[in-house]
Coordinates of C-alpha atoms in Angstrom, one line a residue:
M1 CA -42.2 25.4 31.9
A2 CA -44.0 22.1 32.2
T3 CA -42.1 18.9 32.8
A4 CA -42.7 15.4 33.9
P5 CA -41.9 14.8 37.6
P6 CA -38.3 13.7 38.1
S7 CA -37.6 10.2 39.4
S8 CA -35.8 9.8 42.7
P9 CA -32.3 11.0 41.8
V10 CA -30.7 10.0 45.1
A11 CA -31.5 6.3 44.7
A12 CA -30.5 6.2 41.0
S13 CA -27.2 5.0 39.8
V14 CA -25.0 6.6 37.1
S15 CA -25.2 5.0 33.7
P16 CA -21.9 3.3 32.6
H17 CA -21.9 5.3 29.4
A18 CA -22.1 8.6 31.2
L19 CA -19.5 7.6 33.7
Q20 CA -17.1 6.5 30.9
L21 CA -17.5 9.8 29.1
I22 CA -16.9 11.9 32.2
Q23 CA -13.7 9.9 32.9
T24 CA -12.5 10.4 29.4
L25 CA -12.9 14.2 29.7
V26 CA -11.2 14.3 33.1
Q27 CA -8.2 12.4 31.7
M28 CA -7.7 15.2 29.2
N29 CA -5.3 17.9 30.4
T30 CA -7.2 21.2 29.7
V31 CA -5.5 23.4 32.2
S32 CA -6.1 27.0 31.0
H33 CA -2.5 27.5 29.8
H34 CA -2.9 24.4 27.6
S35 CA -5.0 23.9 24.5
N36 CA -8.5 22.5 24.9
L37 CA -8.7 21.3 21.3
A38 CA -8.4 17.6 22.2
L39 CA -11.5 17.8 24.3
I40 CA -13.4 20.0 21.8
H41 CA -12.6 17.7 18.9
F42 CA -13.6 14.7 20.9
V43 CA -17.0 16.2 21.6
R44 CA -17.3 17.3 18.0
D45 CA -16.6 13.8 16.8
E46 CA -19.0 12.2 19.3
L47 CA -21.7 14.5 18.1
K48 CA -20.8 13.9 14.4
K49 CA -21.6 10.2 15.0
L50 CA -25.1 11.3 15.8
G51 CA -25.2 13.4 12.6
V52 CA -24.9 16.7 14.6
A53 CA -22.8 19.5 13.3
S54 CA -20.8 21.7 15.7
R55 CA -20.0 25.4 15.4
L56 CA -16.5 26.1 16.6
T57 CA -15.1 29.6 17.4
S58 CA -11.4 29.9 18.1
N59 CA -9.0 32.2 20.0
A60 CA -6.7 34.4 18.0
D61 CA -3.9 31.8 17.6
R62 CA -6.4 29.0 17.1
T63 CA -5.0 26.9 19.9
K64 CA -8.4 26.9 21.8
A65 CA -12.0 26.7 20.7
N66 CA -15.6 27.0 21.8
L67 CA -18.2 24.5 20.6
F68 CA -21.9 25.1 20.1
A69 CA -24.2 22.3 18.8
T70 CA -27.9 22.1 18.4
L71 CA -29.6 18.8 19.3
G72 CA -32.8 19.0 17.4
E73 CA -32.1 21.2 14.4
G74 CA -35.3 22.6 13.0
K75 CA -37.1 22.6 16.3
P76 CA -37.9 25.9 18.0
A77 CA -34.9 27.4 19.9
G78 CA -34.7 25.8 23.3
I79 CA -32.4 25.6 26.2
I80 CA -28.6 25.8 26.4
L81 CA -26.6 23.4 28.6
S82 CA -23.4 25.4 29.2
G83 CA -20.0 24.4 30.6
H84 CA -16.4 25.5 30.4
T85 CA -13.7 23.1 29.3
D86 CA -10.7 24.6 31.0
T87 CA -9.5 23.7 34.5
V88 CA -7.2 25.3 37.0
P89 CA -3.6 23.8 37.4
W90 CA -2.6 21.5 40.2
D91 CA 1.1 22.6 40.5
G92 CA 2.2 22.6 44.2
Q93 CA -1.0 20.9 45.5
D94 CA -0.7 17.8 47.6
W95 CA -2.6 15.3 45.6
T96 CA -2.7 11.6 46.7
L97 CA -3.9 10.5 43.2
D98 CA -2.9 11.3 39.7
P99 CA -4.9 14.5 38.8
L100 CA -5.7 13.0 35.4
S101 CA -6.5 9.5 36.6
A102 CA -10.3 9.9 36.8
T103 CA -10.2 7.3 39.6
I104 CA -13.4 6.1 41.1
K105 CA -13.4 5.0 44.7
D106 CA -15.6 5.3 47.8
G107 CA -18.5 6.7 45.8
R108 CA -16.4 9.5 44.3
L109 CA -14.9 10.3 40.9
Y110 CA -11.5 12.0 41.5
G111 CA -9.5 14.2 39.1
R112 CA -8.9 17.8 38.1
G113 CA -12.1 19.1 36.6
S114 CA -14.3 16.2 37.8
C115 CA -16.3 18.7 39.8
D116 CA -15.5 21.9 37.9
M117 CA -17.0 21.1 35.5
K118 CA -16.5 18.0 33.4
G119 CA -19.1 16.0 35.3
F120 CA -21.8 18.2 33.9
I121 CA -20.3 18.3 30.4
G122 CA -19.9 14.6 30.2
M123 CA -23.5 14.0 31.5
A124 CA -24.9 16.4 28.9
L125 CA -22.9 14.7 26.1
A126 CA -24.0 11.2 27.3
H127 CA -27.6 12.2 26.7
A128 CA -27.1 14.0 23.4
G129 CA -28.7 11.2 21.5
D130 CA -31.7 11.2 23.8
F131 CA -32.1 15.0 23.3
L132 CA -31.7 14.6 19.6
H133 CA -34.2 11.7 19.1
G134 CA -36.6 12.5 21.9
S135 CA -40.1 13.8 21.5
A136 CA -39.4 17.2 23.1
P137 CA -40.8 20.0 20.9
F138 CA -37.8 22.2 21.4
A139 CA -34.1 22.0 20.7
V140 CA -31.3 21.5 23.3
H141 CA -28.1 23.3 22.7
L142 CA -24.7 22.3 24.0
A143 CA -22.3 25.2 24.6
L144 CA -18.7 24.5 25.7
S145 CA -16.2 27.4 26.2
Y146 CA -12.5 27.9 26.7
D147 CA -10.7 30.1 29.3
E148 CA -13.5 30.6 31.8
E149 CA -11.0 30.2 34.6
V150 CA -8.9 33.1 33.5
G151 CA -11.7 35.6 32.9
C152 CA -14.6 34.1 30.9
L153 CA -12.8 34.9 27.7
G154 CA -14.1 32.2 25.3
V155 CA -17.8 32.5 26.0
K156 CA -17.8 36.1 24.8
E157 CA -16.8 34.8 21.4
L158 CA -19.4 32.1 21.6
I159 CA -22.2 34.5 22.5
A160 CA -21.1 36.9 19.7
D161 CA -21.2 34.1 17.2
L162 CA -24.7 33.1 18.3
K163 CA -25.8 36.7 17.8
D164 CA -24.2 36.9 14.3
A165 CA -25.9 33.6 13.4
G166 CA -29.3 34.7 14.6
I167 CA -29.6 31.9 17.1
K168 CA -31.8 32.9 20.0
P169 CA -32.1 30.3 22.7
L170 CA -34.9 30.7 25.2
A171 CA -32.9 29.9 28.3
C172 CA -29.6 28.7 29.6
I173 CA -28.4 26.3 32.4
V174 CA -24.8 26.8 33.4
G175 CA -23.7 23.6 35.0
E176 CA -21.2 24.9 37.6
P177 CA -21.1 22.9 40.9
T178 CA -24.0 24.0 43.0
S179 CA -24.8 20.6 44.6
M180 CA -27.7 20.4 42.1
V181 CA -29.5 23.4 43.8
P182 CA -30.3 26.1 41.4
A183 CA -28.4 29.4 42.0
T184 CA -29.9 32.7 41.0
A185 CA -27.1 35.2 41.7
H186 CA -23.4 35.6 42.0
K187 CA -21.0 38.6 42.3
G188 CA -19.0 40.0 39.5
V189 CA -15.2 39.5 39.3
Y190 CA -13.2 42.5 37.9
R191 CA -9.4 42.3 38.1
Y192 CA -6.8 44.9 37.1
K193 CA -3.0 45.4 37.0
C194 CA -1.5 48.7 37.9
C195 CA 2.1 49.6 36.9
V196 CA 3.7 52.7 38.5
R197 CA 6.7 54.3 36.9
G198 CA 8.6 56.7 39.1
K199 CA 12.2 57.8 39.2
E200 CA 15.1 55.9 40.9
A201 CA 17.8 57.5 43.0
H202 CA 20.3 56.6 45.7
S203 CA 18.3 56.3 48.9
S204 CA 20.3 59.2 50.4
L205 CA 18.8 61.5 47.8
T206 CA 15.1 60.7 48.1
P207 CA 13.9 64.3 47.3
Q208 CA 15.3 63.7 43.8
S209 CA 13.2 60.6 43.3
V210 CA 9.7 59.4 42.8
N211 CA 9.3 56.3 44.9
A212 CA 7.1 53.9 42.9
I213 CA 6.3 51.7 45.9
E214 CA 5.2 54.6 48.0
V215 CA 3.0 56.0 45.3
A216 CA 1.5 52.5 44.7
A217 CA 0.9 52.2 48.4
R218 CA -1.2 55.4 48.3
L219 CA -3.3 54.0 45.6
I220 CA -3.7 50.7 47.5
G221 CA -4.7 52.8 50.5
K222 CA -7.6 54.1 48.3
L223 CA -8.6 50.6 47.5
R224 CA -8.6 49.8 51.2
D225 CA -10.7 52.8 52.0
M226 CA -13.2 51.7 49.3
A227 CA -13.4 48.2 50.7
E228 CA -14.1 49.6 54.2
G229 CA -16.8 51.9 52.7
F230 CA -18.5 48.9 51.0
E231 CA -18.5 47.0 54.3
A232 CA -19.8 50.0 56.3
S233 CA -22.5 51.4 54.1
E234 CA -23.3 49.4 51.0
P235 CA -26.9 48.0 50.9
R236 CA -26.8 44.3 51.8
H237 CA -27.7 41.5 49.5
E238 CA -28.5 38.7 52.0
G239 CA -27.7 35.2 51.0
F240 CA -24.1 35.8 50.0
D241 CA -21.4 34.7 52.4
V242 CA -20.2 38.3 52.3
P243 CA -23.3 40.3 51.6
F244 CA -21.5 43.4 50.3
S245 CA -19.0 44.2 47.6
T246 CA -15.3 43.7 48.3
A247 CA -11.9 45.0 47.0
S248 CA -8.5 43.4 47.6
V249 CA -4.9 43.5 46.4
G250 CA -3.6 40.0 45.5
Q251 CA 0.0 40.7 44.3
F252 CA 2.6 43.4 44.7
H253 CA 6.1 43.6 43.2
G254 CA 8.7 46.4 43.3
G255 CA 12.2 47.5 44.2
I256 CA 15.6 46.1 43.5
A257 CA 17.7 47.0 46.6
D258 CA 17.4 48.5 50.1
N259 CA 19.4 51.6 49.1
V260 CA 17.8 52.3 45.7
V261 CA 14.6 54.3 45.6
P262 CA 12.4 52.1 43.4
R263 CA 11.5 53.3 39.9
D264 CA 8.9 50.6 39.3
A265 CA 6.1 48.9 41.2
E266 CA 3.3 46.7 40.1
F267 CA 0.2 45.4 41.9
R268 CA -2.9 43.5 41.0
Y269 CA -6.3 44.0 42.6
E270 CA -9.9 42.9 42.2
F271 CA -13.4 44.0 42.9
R272 CA -16.1 41.4 43.6
N273 CA -19.3 43.5 43.2
L274 CA -22.8 42.7 44.2
P275 CA -25.3 42.5 41.3
S276 CA -26.6 45.9 42.4
A277 CA -23.1 47.5 42.4
D278 CA -21.2 48.8 39.4
A279 CA -17.6 47.6 39.3
L280 CA -16.7 49.9 36.4
L281 CA -17.5 52.9 38.6
M282 CA -15.3 51.4 41.3
Q283 CA -12.5 51.2 38.8
K284 CA -13.1 54.9 37.8
E285 CA -12.5 55.9 41.4
V286 CA -9.1 54.2 41.3
L287 CA -8.2 55.9 38.1
A288 CA -9.3 59.3 39.5
Q289 CA -7.1 58.8 42.5
A290 CA -4.2 58.0 40.2
E291 CA -4.8 61.3 38.3
R292 CA -4.7 63.2 41.6
L293 CA -1.4 61.7 42.5
L294 CA 0.2 62.2 39.1
P295 CA 1.0 66.0 39.1
A296 CA 3.3 65.8 42.2
M297 CA 5.1 62.8 40.5
K298 CA 5.6 64.7 37.3
K299 CA 6.9 67.8 39.0
I300 CA 10.0 65.7 39.9
A301 CA 10.0 63.3 37.0
P302 CA 8.1 64.2 33.8
E303 CA 8.3 60.6 32.7
A304 CA 6.4 59.4 35.8
R305 CA 3.1 57.6 35.0
F306 CA 0.5 55.0 35.8
S307 CA -0.6 52.3 33.5
F308 CA -3.5 50.0 34.0
E309 CA -4.4 46.7 32.3
T310 CA -7.7 44.9 32.5
L311 CA -7.1 41.3 33.5
C312 CA -10.7 40.1 33.7
E313 CA -14.2 41.5 33.7
V314 CA -16.8 39.0 34.6
P315 CA -20.2 40.6 35.2
A316 CA -22.3 39.8 38.2
F317 CA -25.4 37.6 37.7
L318 CA -28.9 38.2 39.0
G319 CA -31.7 35.9 38.1
S320 CA -34.9 35.2 40.1
A321 CA -36.6 32.2 41.8
S322 CA -39.6 33.2 39.8
D323 CA -37.9 32.9 36.4
A324 CA -39.3 30.0 34.3
V325 CA -35.8 28.5 33.8
T326 CA -35.2 28.6 37.5
Q327 CA -38.5 26.9 38.3
L328 CA -37.7 24.3 35.6
A329 CA -34.3 23.6 37.1
Q330 CA -35.8 23.3 40.6
R331 CA -38.3 20.7 39.4
L332 CA -35.7 18.7 37.4
A333 CA -33.3 18.7 40.3
G334 CA -35.9 17.9 42.9
A335 CA -34.7 21.0 44.9
D336 CA -37.1 22.7 47.4
H337 CA -35.1 26.0 47.4
T338 CA -32.7 28.1 45.4
T339 CA -29.3 29.5 46.5
L340 CA -26.7 32.2 45.8
V341 CA -23.0 31.3 45.0
A342 CA -19.9 33.2 45.9
F343 CA -17.9 32.3 42.8
G344 CA -18.2 33.8 39.4
T345 CA -19.6 32.0 36.3
E346 CA -20.5 32.7 32.7
A347 CA -24.1 33.2 33.7
G348 CA -23.9 37.0 33.8
L349 CA -22.7 37.1 30.2
F350 CA -25.6 34.9 29.0
K351 CA -28.0 37.0 31.0
S352 CA -26.5 40.2 29.5
A353 CA -27.1 38.7 26.1
G354 CA -30.8 38.5 26.9
I355 CA -30.9 34.8 27.7
P356 CA -32.7 33.9 31.0
T357 CA -30.2 31.9 32.9
V358 CA -29.7 29.8 36.1
V359 CA -26.7 28.0 37.5
C360 CA -27.1 24.4 38.5
G361 CA -24.7 21.5 38.3
P362 CA -23.3 18.5 40.2
G363 CA -20.7 18.7 43.0
S364 CA -19.7 21.3 45.5
I365 CA -17.5 24.3 44.9
N366 CA -15.8 23.2 48.2
Q367 CA -14.2 20.4 46.2
A368 CA -13.3 22.5 43.1
H369 CA -9.7 23.7 42.7
Q370 CA -8.6 21.6 45.6
P371 CA -6.1 18.7 45.9
D372 CA -8.0 15.4 45.2
E373 CA -10.8 17.3 43.6
F374 CA -13.9 15.0 43.2
V375 CA -17.5 14.8 42.4
S376 CA -19.6 12.2 44.2
L377 CA -21.5 9.6 42.2
E378 CA -24.6 10.6 44.1
Q379 CA -24.3 14.1 42.7
L380 CA -23.8 12.6 39.2
A381 CA -26.8 10.5 39.7
R382 CA -28.8 13.6 40.5
C383 CA -27.5 15.3 37.4
E384 CA -28.4 12.3 35.3
A385 CA -32.0 12.4 36.6
F386 CA -32.0 16.1 35.8
M387 CA -31.0 15.3 32.2
R388 CA -33.6 12.6 31.9
G389 CA -36.2 15.0 33.3
L390 CA -35.3 17.6 30.7
I391 CA -35.7 14.9 27.9
A392 CA -39.2 14.3 29.2
T393 CA -40.1 18.0 29.4
R394 CA -42.8 19.0 26.9
Q395 CA -42.9 22.8 27.2
L396 CA -40.3 25.4 28.1
A397 CA -42.5 28.5 28.3

């Protein structure tokens, strides 16, 4: 992937147009349990001013949508700039600023989503006209998704729509906050809910009951054993903060009184698997343990059962420093190395769809999801230099 050398991104300033667009996006409340349509329609209308049509794919109740737009229709398929539009909530966090204020002070742009990841989206949108009218011999695609924060739900619909439409981009850059250092791998995130139905009784008559909490605890013990096994014997993937897969329980609910053997219990758990590990096989181990526990439960209470619900399945991502899209991102970002990230992204889904992918965007994950979330203007300047470098790129492969 040949490209013109990037200018010095550190010394550059952020263009007023880009900064205004980013602030506008941050001021929109797109917390995952709200609609994102105001933002999607805003982007659609901005692109329409340029004569660019957008493909929208919606959720079942049509309260949320993805957007996919091609800047350079008719050119050979090129590169996707991908971002999610939803943010995490700020309830209970100790903010000193209005989370939707998009305040700029001390070289930082504050607000929910400023870092994760409206800075990248706004910067890409600000340069849409340049991508459209530039002399690059390939198209640039803008892909915006809904509900990434709750399980990468929207992007699955977006990718399916691209497949149905026969759109085959050559590469994808997911603009999650990596401090503008290209990331080539992250773990998967697989979350499940388990509900245990036992049989209640007075606590003086425990042999006549099936204690749902105690049964759930045995299953949780299996998860703990698995986690310890990963730590003890799983082959390491160096570069991750935790270089092995993990399993953990995040929530537990059960019981109604001290003297009532609980009929019901519920817990939620997750696996964060290395790219080399199979989280679905991990889940099968849990299901097998439940099957082993079930006969003793049914002997006392035929109605006893386990039920499992999949909350989220976000595949791990594994790219390579030698991938053409990674090398392009390194040159555009002026980065002398690549990195790995601990958090999940949509990159694994794009990669699974056969699209070479890298993760690279402004800001640090250390600021994401936090009170007074911010992205520094220096990082935005680096991102703008990245976009301008992409405009000047003449060959993707």
